[in-house]
Amino acid sequence: MSRLRLGVNIDHVATIRNARGASYPDPVRAAEMAIAAGADGITAHLREDRRHISDADIDALAVIVRRRGRPLNLEMAVTAEMEAIALAHRPHAACLVPERREEVTTEGGLDMVKGHNTIAPVIARLRQAGIRVSCFVDADFEQIAAAKSAGAHVVELHTGAYCDAVREGSPQADRLLSGLIAAAAEADRLGLEVHAGHGIDYETVKPIAAIPEVVELNIGHFLIGEAIFMGLPAAIARMRALMDEARAEKAA
Ligand code: PXP
């Protein structure tokens, strides 16, 4: 089984900064610290309403990840504005996500079936610029097949519903985990690289990390929250250890 990469999403450092309209805490400093603590990459979502990450943050993040030799994964809505920003920066990866202004967070996967014909040309242009393109989708075979046919390199499976179910003690949790396991196998069978993310915490990380086809997790909100109590390096180190434990247990 391949080593599982950890992408640390630093959006919510910017959320705290923006709550006061201040210049701190600085998400770029968090990215530097996350890399020093073992993050394999940095993920940031430049939302259309700029509620957390700003254009200037993306400019600065692009510089520091290049300096540290780590990939930047830019989460972006499929809009002309975001496409232009991605093409100007050429991050290692772009993760296409659905975005609605009124939502608190990304609530579901991208509808690749309905959006196929508008999203495929965007994927083609990003690919042509050398960007690895990921589509954030629900654990749904039709969505995964549509991402493949639209030209994506990667699907990132939306783990939010499973993680919420575990936290709520819902009997749906096992079914949702089985759905993620089957979706990862299907995406791998189609030749897609498989990532997973959204809502992952110390309790839910191990079952997700044990899915053999998953090669990258993108985790943000929980890690930034834990950083308040134990510091960012320790929060990341604990997540990394749980990921490695899950992989080792699965391989044994
Ligand atoms: N992956 C994607 C595509 C996302 O949109 C998000 C949230 O920005 C994450 C991963 C990280 O989710 P969380 O902040 O809940 O860990």
PDB file of C-alpha atoms and ligand atoms in Angstrom:
ATOM      1  CA  MET A   1       0.000   0.000   0.000  1.00  0.00           C
ATOM      2  CA  SER A   2       1.347   3.433  -0.887  1.00  0.00           C
ATOM      3  CA  ARG A   3       2.221   5.966   1.787  1.00  0.00           C
ATOM      4  CA  LEU A   4      -0.732   8.220   2.472  1.00  0.00           C
ATOM      5  CA  ARG A   5      -0.084  11.932   1.911  1.00  0.00           C
ATOM      6  CA  LEU A   6      -1.463  14.580   4.244  1.00  0.00           C
ATOM      7  CA  GLY A   7      -2.539  17.884   2.731  1.00  0.00           C
ATOM      8  CA  VAL A   8      -3.124  20.489   5.425  1.00  0.00           C
ATOM      9  CA  ASN A   9      -5.838  23.007   4.636  1.00  0.00           C
ATOM     10  CA  ILE A  10      -5.018  26.343   6.277  1.00  0.00           C
ATOM     11  CA  ASP A  11      -8.222  28.235   5.317  1.00  0.00           C
ATOM     12  CA  HIS A  12      -9.449  28.641   8.867  1.00  0.00           C
ATOM     13  CA  VAL A  13      -6.334  30.435  10.051  1.00  0.00           C
ATOM     14  CA  ALA A  14      -7.519  33.109   7.617  1.00  0.00           C
ATOM     15  CA  THR A  15     -11.064  32.801   9.012  1.00  0.00           C
ATOM     16  CA  ILE A  16      -9.755  33.802  12.447  1.00  0.00           C
ATOM     17  CA  ARG A  17      -7.669  36.627  10.982  1.00  0.00           C
ATOM     18  CA  ASN A  18     -10.606  37.977   8.998  1.00  0.00           C
ATOM     19  CA  ALA A  19     -12.951  37.858  12.016  1.00  0.00           C
ATOM     20  CA  ARG A  20     -11.080  40.939  13.279  1.00  0.00           C
ATOM     21  CA  GLY A  21     -10.017  42.386   9.946  1.00  0.00           C
ATOM     22  CA  ALA A  22      -6.481  42.063  11.302  1.00  0.00           C
ATOM     23  CA  SER A  23      -3.236  40.927   9.675  1.00  0.00           C
ATOM     24  CA  TYR A  24      -2.852  37.932  12.026  1.00  0.00           C
ATOM     25  CA  PRO A  25      -2.896  34.976  12.450  1.00  0.00           C
ATOM     26  CA  ASP A  26      -1.166  34.546   9.115  1.00  0.00           C
ATOM     27  CA  PRO A  27      -2.168  31.467   7.061  1.00  0.00           C
ATOM     28  CA  VAL A  28       1.177  31.611   5.282  1.00  0.00           C
ATOM     29  CA  ARG A  29       2.986  31.212   8.607  1.00  0.00           C
ATOM     30  CA  ALA A  30       0.661  28.271   9.324  1.00  0.00           C
ATOM     31  CA  ALA A  31       1.591  26.725   5.970  1.00  0.00           C
ATOM     32  CA  GLU A  32       5.305  27.067   6.761  1.00  0.00           C
ATOM     33  CA  MET A  33       4.720  25.485  10.160  1.00  0.00           C
ATOM     34  CA  ALA A  34       2.568  22.690   8.696  1.00  0.00           C
ATOM     35  CA  ILE A  35       5.299  21.805   6.200  1.00  0.00           C
ATOM     36  CA  ALA A  36       7.899  21.770   8.983  1.00  0.00           C
ATOM     37  CA  ALA A  37       5.558  19.476  10.980  1.00  0.00           C
ATOM     38  CA  GLY A  38       5.292  16.947   8.146  1.00  0.00           C
ATOM     39  CA  ALA A  39       2.478  18.114   5.866  1.00  0.00           C
ATOM     40  CA  ASP A  40       3.021  16.692   2.393  1.00  0.00           C
ATOM     41  CA  GLY A  41       1.220  19.604   0.806  1.00  0.00           C
ATOM     42  CA  ILE A  42      -0.812  22.721   1.497  1.00  0.00           C
ATOM     43  CA  THR A  43      -4.432  23.110   0.505  1.00  0.00           C
ATOM     44  CA  ALA A  44      -6.271  26.421   0.301  1.00  0.00           C
ATOM     45  CA  HIS A  45      -9.722  27.306  -0.962  1.00  0.00           C
ATOM     46  CA  LEU A  46      -9.985  30.711  -2.601  1.00  0.00           C
ATOM     47  CA  ARG A  47     -13.720  31.231  -2.324  1.00  0.00           C
ATOM     48  CA  GLU A  48     -15.560  33.608  -4.596  1.00  0.00           C
ATOM     49  CA  ASP A  49     -16.579  35.735  -1.582  1.00  0.00           C
ATOM     50  CA  ARG A  50     -12.983  35.673  -0.160  1.00  0.00           C
ATOM     51  CA  ARG A  51     -14.389  34.884   3.280  1.00  0.00           C
ATOM     52  CA  HIS A  52     -11.089  33.344   4.408  1.00  0.00           C
ATOM     53  CA  ILE A  53      -8.184  32.978   1.965  1.00  0.00           C
ATOM     54  CA  SER A  54      -7.393  36.130  -0.016  1.00  0.00           C
ATOM     55  CA  ASP A  55      -5.743  36.613  -3.387  1.00  0.00           C
ATOM     56  CA  ALA A  56      -2.642  37.897  -1.587  1.00  0.00           C
ATOM     57  CA  ASP A  57      -2.562  34.689   0.524  1.00  0.00           C
ATOM     58  CA  ILE A  58      -2.522  32.600  -2.649  1.00  0.00           C
ATOM     59  CA  ASP A  59       0.323  34.722  -4.059  1.00  0.00           C
ATOM     60  CA  ALA A  60       2.350  34.222  -0.874  1.00  0.00           C
ATOM     61  CA  LEU A  61       1.472  30.516  -0.512  1.00  0.00           C
ATOM     62  CA  ALA A  62       2.579  29.835  -4.076  1.00  0.00           C
ATOM     63  CA  VAL A  63       6.000  31.275  -3.226  1.00  0.00           C
ATOM     64  CA  ILE A  64       6.531  29.395   0.033  1.00  0.00           C
ATOM     65  CA  VAL A  65       5.411  25.981  -1.241  1.00  0.00           C
ATOM     66  CA  ARG A  66       7.735  26.358  -4.227  1.00  0.00           C
ATOM     67  CA  ARG A  67      10.582  27.297  -1.887  1.00  0.00           C
ATOM     68  CA  ARG A  68       9.873  24.285   0.329  1.00  0.00           C
ATOM     69  CA  GLY A  69       9.321  21.911  -2.603  1.00  0.00           C
ATOM     70  CA  ARG A  70       5.779  20.993  -1.577  1.00  0.00           C
ATOM     71  CA  PRO A  71       2.641  20.966  -3.711  1.00  0.00           C
ATOM     72  CA  LEU A  72      -0.100  23.591  -3.455  1.00  0.00           C
ATOM     73  CA  ASN A  73      -3.610  22.263  -3.942  1.00  0.00           C
ATOM     74  CA  LEU A  74      -5.913  25.129  -4.896  1.00  0.00           C
ATOM     75  CA  GLU A  75      -9.560  24.401  -4.198  1.00  0.00           C
ATOM     76  CA  MET A  76     -11.703  26.403  -6.569  1.00  0.00           C
ATOM     77  CA  ALA A  77     -15.194  26.816  -7.935  1.00  0.00           C
ATOM     78  CA  VAL A  78     -15.631  26.267 -11.656  1.00  0.00           C
ATOM     79  CA  THR A  79     -15.838  29.927 -12.676  1.00  0.00           C
ATOM     80  CA  ALA A  80     -13.994  32.007 -15.252  1.00  0.00           C
ATOM     81  CA  GLU A  81     -12.434  34.128 -12.487  1.00  0.00           C
ATOM     82  CA  MET A  82     -11.041  31.125 -10.588  1.00  0.00           C
ATOM     83  CA  GLU A  83      -9.846  29.479 -13.772  1.00  0.00           C
ATOM     84  CA  ALA A  84      -7.884  32.632 -14.666  1.00  0.00           C
ATOM     85  CA  ILE A  85      -6.308  32.700 -11.187  1.00  0.00           C
ATOM     86  CA  ALA A  86      -5.356  29.023 -11.434  1.00  0.00           C
ATOM     87  CA  LEU A  87      -3.870  29.503 -14.891  1.00  0.00           C
ATOM     88  CA  ALA A  88      -1.886  32.514 -13.665  1.00  0.00           C
ATOM     89  CA  HIS A  89      -0.464  30.623 -10.647  1.00  0.00           C
ATOM     90  CA  ARG A  90      -0.228  27.108 -12.063  1.00  0.00           C
ATOM     91  CA  PRO A  91      -0.470  25.348  -8.687  1.00  0.00           C
ATOM     92  CA  HIS A  92       0.526  21.687  -8.572  1.00  0.00           C
ATOM     93  CA  ALA A  93      -3.154  20.750  -8.305  1.00  0.00           C
ATOM     94  CA  ALA A  94      -6.589  22.283  -8.593  1.00  0.00           C
ATOM     95  CA  CYS A  95      -9.501  20.661  -6.817  1.00  0.00           C
ATOM     96  CA  LEU A  96     -12.799  21.662  -8.401  1.00  0.00           C
ATOM     97  CA  VAL A  97     -15.529  22.121  -5.811  1.00  0.00           C
ATOM     98  CA  PRO A  98     -19.143  23.271  -5.885  1.00  0.00           C
ATOM     99  CA  GLU A  99     -19.694  26.632  -4.230  1.00  0.00           C
ATOM    100  CA  ARG A 100     -22.802  28.396  -3.063  1.00  0.00           C
ATOM    101  CA  ARG A 101     -22.405  31.768  -1.415  1.00  0.00           C
ATOM    102  CA  GLU A 102     -24.867  31.056   1.384  1.00  0.00           C
ATOM    103  CA  GLU A 103     -23.289  27.760   2.466  1.00  0.00           C
ATOM    104  CA  VAL A 104     -21.198  27.532   5.637  1.00  0.00           C
ATOM    105  CA  THR A 105     -18.846  25.009   4.040  1.00  0.00           C
ATOM    106  CA  THR A 106     -18.733  22.848   0.911  1.00  0.00           C
ATOM    107  CA  GLU A 107     -21.904  20.880   1.476  1.00  0.00           C
ATOM    108  CA  GLY A 108     -21.780  18.201  -1.182  1.00  0.00           C
ATOM    109  CA  GLY A 109     -19.724  16.993  -4.089  1.00  0.00           C
ATOM    110  CA  LEU A 110     -19.568  18.624  -7.487  1.00  0.00           C
ATOM    111  CA  ASP A 111     -22.334  17.419  -9.823  1.00  0.00           C
ATOM    112  CA  MET A 112     -20.097  16.018 -12.566  1.00  0.00           C
ATOM    113  CA  VAL A 113     -23.014  14.345 -14.322  1.00  0.00           C
ATOM    114  CA  LYS A 114     -25.038  17.532 -14.784  1.00  0.00           C
ATOM    115  CA  GLY A 115     -21.987  19.772 -15.185  1.00  0.00           C
ATOM    116  CA  HIS A 116     -19.969  17.461 -17.426  1.00  0.00           C
ATOM    117  CA  ASN A 117     -20.094  19.522 -20.613  1.00  0.00           C
ATOM    118  CA  THR A 118     -19.263  22.827 -18.930  1.00  0.00           C
ATOM    119  CA  ILE A 119     -16.590  21.388 -16.621  1.00  0.00           C
ATOM    120  CA  ALA A 120     -14.744  19.218 -19.194  1.00  0.00           C
ATOM    121  CA  PRO A 121     -13.334  22.198 -21.166  1.00  0.00           C
ATOM    122  CA  VAL A 122     -12.167  23.848 -17.907  1.00  0.00           C
ATOM    123  CA  ILE A 123     -10.398  20.613 -16.929  1.00  0.00           C
ATOM    124  CA  ALA A 124      -8.792  20.484 -20.391  1.00  0.00           C
ATOM    125  CA  ARG A 125      -7.418  24.036 -20.065  1.00  0.00           C
ATOM    126  CA  LEU A 126      -6.093  23.408 -16.534  1.00  0.00           C
ATOM    127  CA  ARG A 127      -4.475  20.152 -17.668  1.00  0.00           C
ATOM    128  CA  GLN A 128      -2.899  21.907 -20.609  1.00  0.00           C
ATOM    129  CA  ALA A 129      -1.282  24.326 -18.157  1.00  0.00           C
ATOM    130  CA  GLY A 130       0.276  21.351 -16.359  1.00  0.00           C
ATOM    131  CA  ILE A 131      -2.096  21.424 -13.385  1.00  0.00           C
ATOM    132  CA  ARG A 132      -3.276  18.137 -11.883  1.00  0.00           C
ATOM    133  CA  VAL A 133      -7.054  18.313 -11.761  1.00  0.00           C
ATOM    134  CA  SER A 134      -9.132  16.795  -9.030  1.00  0.00           C
ATOM    135  CA  CYS A 135     -12.936  16.728  -8.805  1.00  0.00           C
ATOM    136  CA  PHE A 136     -14.517  16.755  -5.342  1.00  0.00           C
ATOM    137  CA  VAL A 137     -17.366  14.248  -5.604  1.00  0.00           C
ATOM    138  CA  ASP A 138     -19.700  12.255  -3.422  1.00  0.00           C
ATOM    139  CA  ALA A 139     -19.116   8.501  -3.169  1.00  0.00           C
ATOM    140  CA  ASP A 140     -21.284   7.846  -6.212  1.00  0.00           C
ATOM    141  CA  PHE A 141     -20.237   5.659  -9.152  1.00  0.00           C
ATOM    142  CA  GLU A 142     -21.997   7.860 -11.727  1.00  0.00           C
ATOM    143  CA  GLN A 143     -20.219  10.975 -10.468  1.00  0.00           C
ATOM    144  CA  ILE A 144     -16.877   9.180 -10.518  1.00  0.00           C
ATOM    145  CA  ALA A 145     -17.422   7.934 -14.084  1.00  0.00           C
ATOM    146  CA  ALA A 146     -18.404  11.446 -15.175  1.00  0.00           C
ATOM    147  CA  ALA A 147     -15.235  12.901 -13.571  1.00  0.00           C
ATOM    148  CA  LYS A 148     -13.174  10.347 -15.487  1.00  0.00           C
ATOM    149  CA  SER A 149     -14.874  11.084 -18.778  1.00  0.00           C
ATOM    150  CA  ALA A 150     -14.491  14.847 -18.202  1.00  0.00           C
ATOM    151  CA  GLY A 151     -10.711  14.346 -18.016  1.00  0.00           C
ATOM    152  CA  ALA A 152      -9.925  14.556 -14.279  1.00  0.00           C
ATOM    153  CA  HIS A 153      -6.703  12.976 -13.004  1.00  0.00           C
ATOM    154  CA  VAL A 154      -8.046  12.617  -9.479  1.00  0.00           C
ATOM    155  CA  VAL A 155     -11.307  12.337  -7.567  1.00  0.00           C
ATOM    156  CA  GLU A 156     -11.428  13.598  -4.001  1.00  0.00           C
ATOM    157  CA  LEU A 157     -14.173  11.693  -2.196  1.00  0.00           C
ATOM    158  CA  HIS A 158     -16.371  13.823   0.072  1.00  0.00           C
ATOM    159  CA  THR A 159     -16.079  12.279   3.533  1.00  0.00           C
ATOM    160  CA  GLY A 160     -18.283  14.873   5.284  1.00  0.00           C
ATOM    161  CA  ALA A 161     -21.459  12.784   5.531  1.00  0.00           C
ATOM    162  CA  TYR A 162     -19.559   9.817   7.002  1.00  0.00           C
ATOM    163  CA  CYS A 163     -17.688  12.011   9.509  1.00  0.00           C
ATOM    164  CA  ASP A 164     -20.906  13.755  10.596  1.00  0.00           C
ATOM    165  CA  ALA A 165     -22.623  10.371  11.030  1.00  0.00           C
ATOM    166  CA  VAL A 166     -19.798   9.116  13.284  1.00  0.00           C
ATOM    167  CA  ARG A 167     -19.905  12.274  15.426  1.00  0.00           C
ATOM    168  CA  GLU A 168     -23.686  12.045  15.754  1.00  0.00           C
ATOM    169  CA  GLY A 169     -23.554   8.310  16.555  1.00  0.00           C
ATOM    170  CA  SER A 170     -25.819   7.669  13.572  1.00  0.00           C
ATOM    171  CA  PRO A 171     -26.482   4.088  12.474  1.00  0.00           C
ATOM    172  CA  GLN A 172     -25.807   5.298   8.907  1.00  0.00           C
ATOM    173  CA  ALA A 173     -22.049   5.570   9.580  1.00  0.00           C
ATOM    174  CA  ASP A 174     -21.173   1.985   8.572  1.00  0.00           C
ATOM    175  CA  ARG A 175     -23.166   2.240   5.351  1.00  0.00           C
ATOM    176  CA  LEU A 176     -21.507   5.552   4.483  1.00  0.00           C
ATOM    177  CA  LEU A 177     -18.050   4.087   5.126  1.00  0.00           C
ATOM    178  CA  SER A 178     -18.879   1.089   2.905  1.00  0.00           C
ATOM    179  CA  GLY A 179     -19.915   3.563   0.205  1.00  0.00           C
ATOM    180  CA  LEU A 180     -16.547   5.344   0.449  1.00  0.00           C
ATOM    181  CA  ILE A 181     -14.684   2.015   0.288  1.00  0.00           C
ATOM    182  CA  ALA A 182     -16.604   0.936  -2.833  1.00  0.00           C
ATOM    183  CA  ALA A 183     -16.228   4.360  -4.471  1.00  0.00           C
ATOM    184  CA  ALA A 184     -12.459   4.376  -3.911  1.00  0.00           C
ATOM    185  CA  ALA A 185     -12.164   0.924  -5.510  1.00  0.00           C
ATOM    186  CA  GLU A 186     -14.289   2.029  -8.470  1.00  0.00           C
ATOM    187  CA  ALA A 187     -12.285   5.230  -9.028  1.00  0.00           C
ATOM    188  CA  ASP A 188      -9.043   3.247  -8.886  1.00  0.00           C
ATOM    189  CA  ARG A 189     -10.439   0.710 -11.358  1.00  0.00           C
ATOM    190  CA  LEU A 190     -11.147   3.580 -13.765  1.00  0.00           C
ATOM    191  CA  GLY A 191      -7.543   4.771 -13.435  1.00  0.00           C
ATOM    192  CA  LEU A 192      -8.255   7.805 -11.266  1.00  0.00           C
ATOM    193  CA  GLU A 193      -6.043   8.777  -8.318  1.00  0.00           C
ATOM    194  CA  VAL A 194      -8.141   8.798  -5.143  1.00  0.00           C
ATOM    195  CA  HIS A 195      -8.070  11.484  -2.437  1.00  0.00           C
ATOM    196  CA  ALA A 196     -10.485  12.019   0.441  1.00  0.00           C
ATOM    197  CA  GLY A 197     -11.435  14.954   2.595  1.00  0.00           C
ATOM    198  CA  HIS A 198     -13.944  16.997   4.569  1.00  0.00           C
ATOM    199  CA  GLY A 199     -14.837  16.771   8.229  1.00  0.00           C
ATOM    200  CA  ILE A 200     -12.026  14.338   9.129  1.00  0.00           C
ATOM    201  CA  ASP A 201     -10.952  14.258  12.790  1.00  0.00           C
ATOM    202  CA  TYR A 202      -8.926  11.915  15.023  1.00  0.00           C
ATOM    203  CA  GLU A 203     -11.836   9.491  15.301  1.00  0.00           C
ATOM    204  CA  THR A 204     -12.710   9.236  11.605  1.00  0.00           C
ATOM    205  CA  VAL A 205      -9.227   9.407  10.116  1.00  0.00           C
ATOM    206  CA  LYS A 206      -8.294   5.773  10.712  1.00  0.00           C
ATOM    207  CA  PRO A 207     -11.193   4.073   8.862  1.00  0.00           C
ATOM    208  CA  ILE A 208     -10.642   6.468   5.937  1.00  0.00           C
ATOM    209  CA  ALA A 209      -6.847   6.060   5.972  1.00  0.00           C
ATOM    210  CA  ALA A 210      -7.334   2.283   5.882  1.00  0.00           C
ATOM    211  CA  ILE A 211      -8.967   2.469   2.425  1.00  0.00           C
ATOM    212  CA  PRO A 212      -6.074   1.172   0.320  1.00  0.00           C
ATOM    213  CA  GLU A 213      -6.784   3.142  -2.873  1.00  0.00           C
ATOM    214  CA  VAL A 214      -6.788   6.501  -1.064  1.00  0.00           C
ATOM    215  CA  VAL A 215      -3.399   8.183  -1.484  1.00  0.00           C
ATOM    216  CA  GLU A 216      -4.077  11.653  -0.034  1.00  0.00           C
ATOM    217  CA  LEU A 217      -6.195  13.164   2.721  1.00  0.00           C
ATOM    218  CA  ASN A 218      -6.962  16.881   2.867  1.00  0.00           C
ATOM    219  CA  ILE A 219      -7.756  18.029   6.386  1.00  0.00           C
ATOM    220  CA  GLY A 220      -8.347  21.538   7.683  1.00  0.00           C
ATOM    221  CA  HIS A 221     -10.986  22.636  10.153  1.00  0.00           C
ATOM    222  CA  PHE A 222     -10.352  20.017  12.821  1.00  0.00           C
ATOM    223  CA  LEU A 223      -6.558  20.474  12.713  1.00  0.00           C
ATOM    224  CA  ILE A 224      -6.778  24.250  13.026  1.00  0.00           C
ATOM    225  CA  GLY A 225      -9.219  23.806  15.925  1.00  0.00           C
ATOM    226  CA  GLU A 226      -6.931  21.338  17.700  1.00  0.00           C
ATOM    227  CA  ALA A 227      -4.011  23.702  17.137  1.00  0.00           C
ATOM    228  CA  ILE A 228      -5.681  26.087  19.610  1.00  0.00           C
ATOM    229  CA  PHE A 229      -5.269  23.477  22.340  1.00  0.00           C
ATOM    230  CA  MET A 230      -2.059  21.636  21.459  1.00  0.00           C
ATOM    231  CA  GLY A 231      -0.334  23.752  18.836  1.00  0.00           C
ATOM    232  CA  LEU A 232      -0.295  23.137  15.095  1.00  0.00           C
ATOM    233  CA  PRO A 233       2.828  20.908  14.923  1.00  0.00           C
ATOM    234  CA  ALA A 234       1.482  18.563  17.614  1.00  0.00           C
ATOM    235  CA  ALA A 235      -1.998  18.457  16.055  1.00  0.00           C
ATOM    236  CA  ILE A 236      -0.503  17.536  12.679  1.00  0.00           C
ATOM    237  CA  ALA A 237       1.900  14.996  14.198  1.00  0.00           C
ATOM    238  CA  ARG A 238      -0.994  13.209  15.929  1.00  0.00           C
ATOM    239  CA  MET A 239      -3.019  13.093  12.686  1.00  0.00           C
ATOM    240  CA  ARG A 240       0.036  11.796  10.805  1.00  0.00           C
ATOM    241  CA  ALA A 241       0.587   9.090  13.444  1.00  0.00           C
ATOM    242  CA  LEU A 242      -3.046   7.930  13.234  1.00  0.00           C
ATOM    243  CA  MET A 243      -2.849   7.801   9.421  1.00  0.00           C
ATOM    244  CA  ASP A 244       0.344   5.725   9.587  1.00  0.00           C
ATOM    245  CA  GLU A 245      -1.150   3.441  12.257  1.00  0.00           C
ATOM    246  CA  ALA A 246      -4.239   2.801  10.108  1.00  0.00           C
ATOM    247  CA  ARG A 247      -2.096   1.966   7.065  1.00  0.00           C
ATOM    248  CA  ALA A 248       0.193  -0.340   9.103  1.00  0.00           C
ATOM    249  CA  GLU A 249      -2.777  -2.157  10.678  1.00  0.00           C
ATOM    250  CA  LYS A 250      -4.382  -2.643   7.264  1.00  0.00           C
ATOM    251  CA  ALA A 251      -1.153  -3.985   5.750  1.00  0.00           C
ATOM    252  CA  ALA A 252      -0.521  -6.404   8.664  1.00  0.00           C
TER     253      ALA A 252
HETATM  254  N1  PXP B   1     -11.406  18.844   0.678  1.00  0.00           N
HETATM  255  C1  PXP B   1     -12.234  19.744   0.086  1.00  0.00           C
HETATM  256  C2  PXP B   1     -12.499  19.603  -1.369  1.00  0.00           C
HETATM  257  C3  PXP B   1     -12.804  20.814   0.812  1.00  0.00           C
HETATM  258  O1  PXP B   1     -13.621  21.694   0.209  1.00  0.00           O
HETATM  259  C4  PXP B   1     -12.467  20.947   2.176  1.00  0.00           C
HETATM  260  C5  PXP B   1     -12.991  22.121   2.949  1.00  0.00           C
HETATM  261  O2  PXP B   1     -12.432  23.283   2.440  1.00  0.00           O
HETATM  262  C6  PXP B   1     -11.595  19.997   2.746  1.00  0.00           C
HETATM  263  C7  PXP B   1     -11.097  18.950   1.982  1.00  0.00           C
HETATM  264  C8  PXP B   1     -11.188  20.070   4.187  1.00  0.00           C
HETATM  265  O3  PXP B   1     -12.315  19.906   4.990  1.00  0.00           O
HETATM  266  P1  PXP B   1     -12.196  20.185   6.555  1.00  0.00           P
HETATM  267  O4  PXP B   1     -11.832  21.630   6.691  1.00  0.00           O
HETATM  268  O5  PXP B   1     -13.554  19.859   7.058  1.00  0.00           O
HETATM  269  O6  PXP B   1     -11.129  19.277   7.082  1.00  0.00           O
END
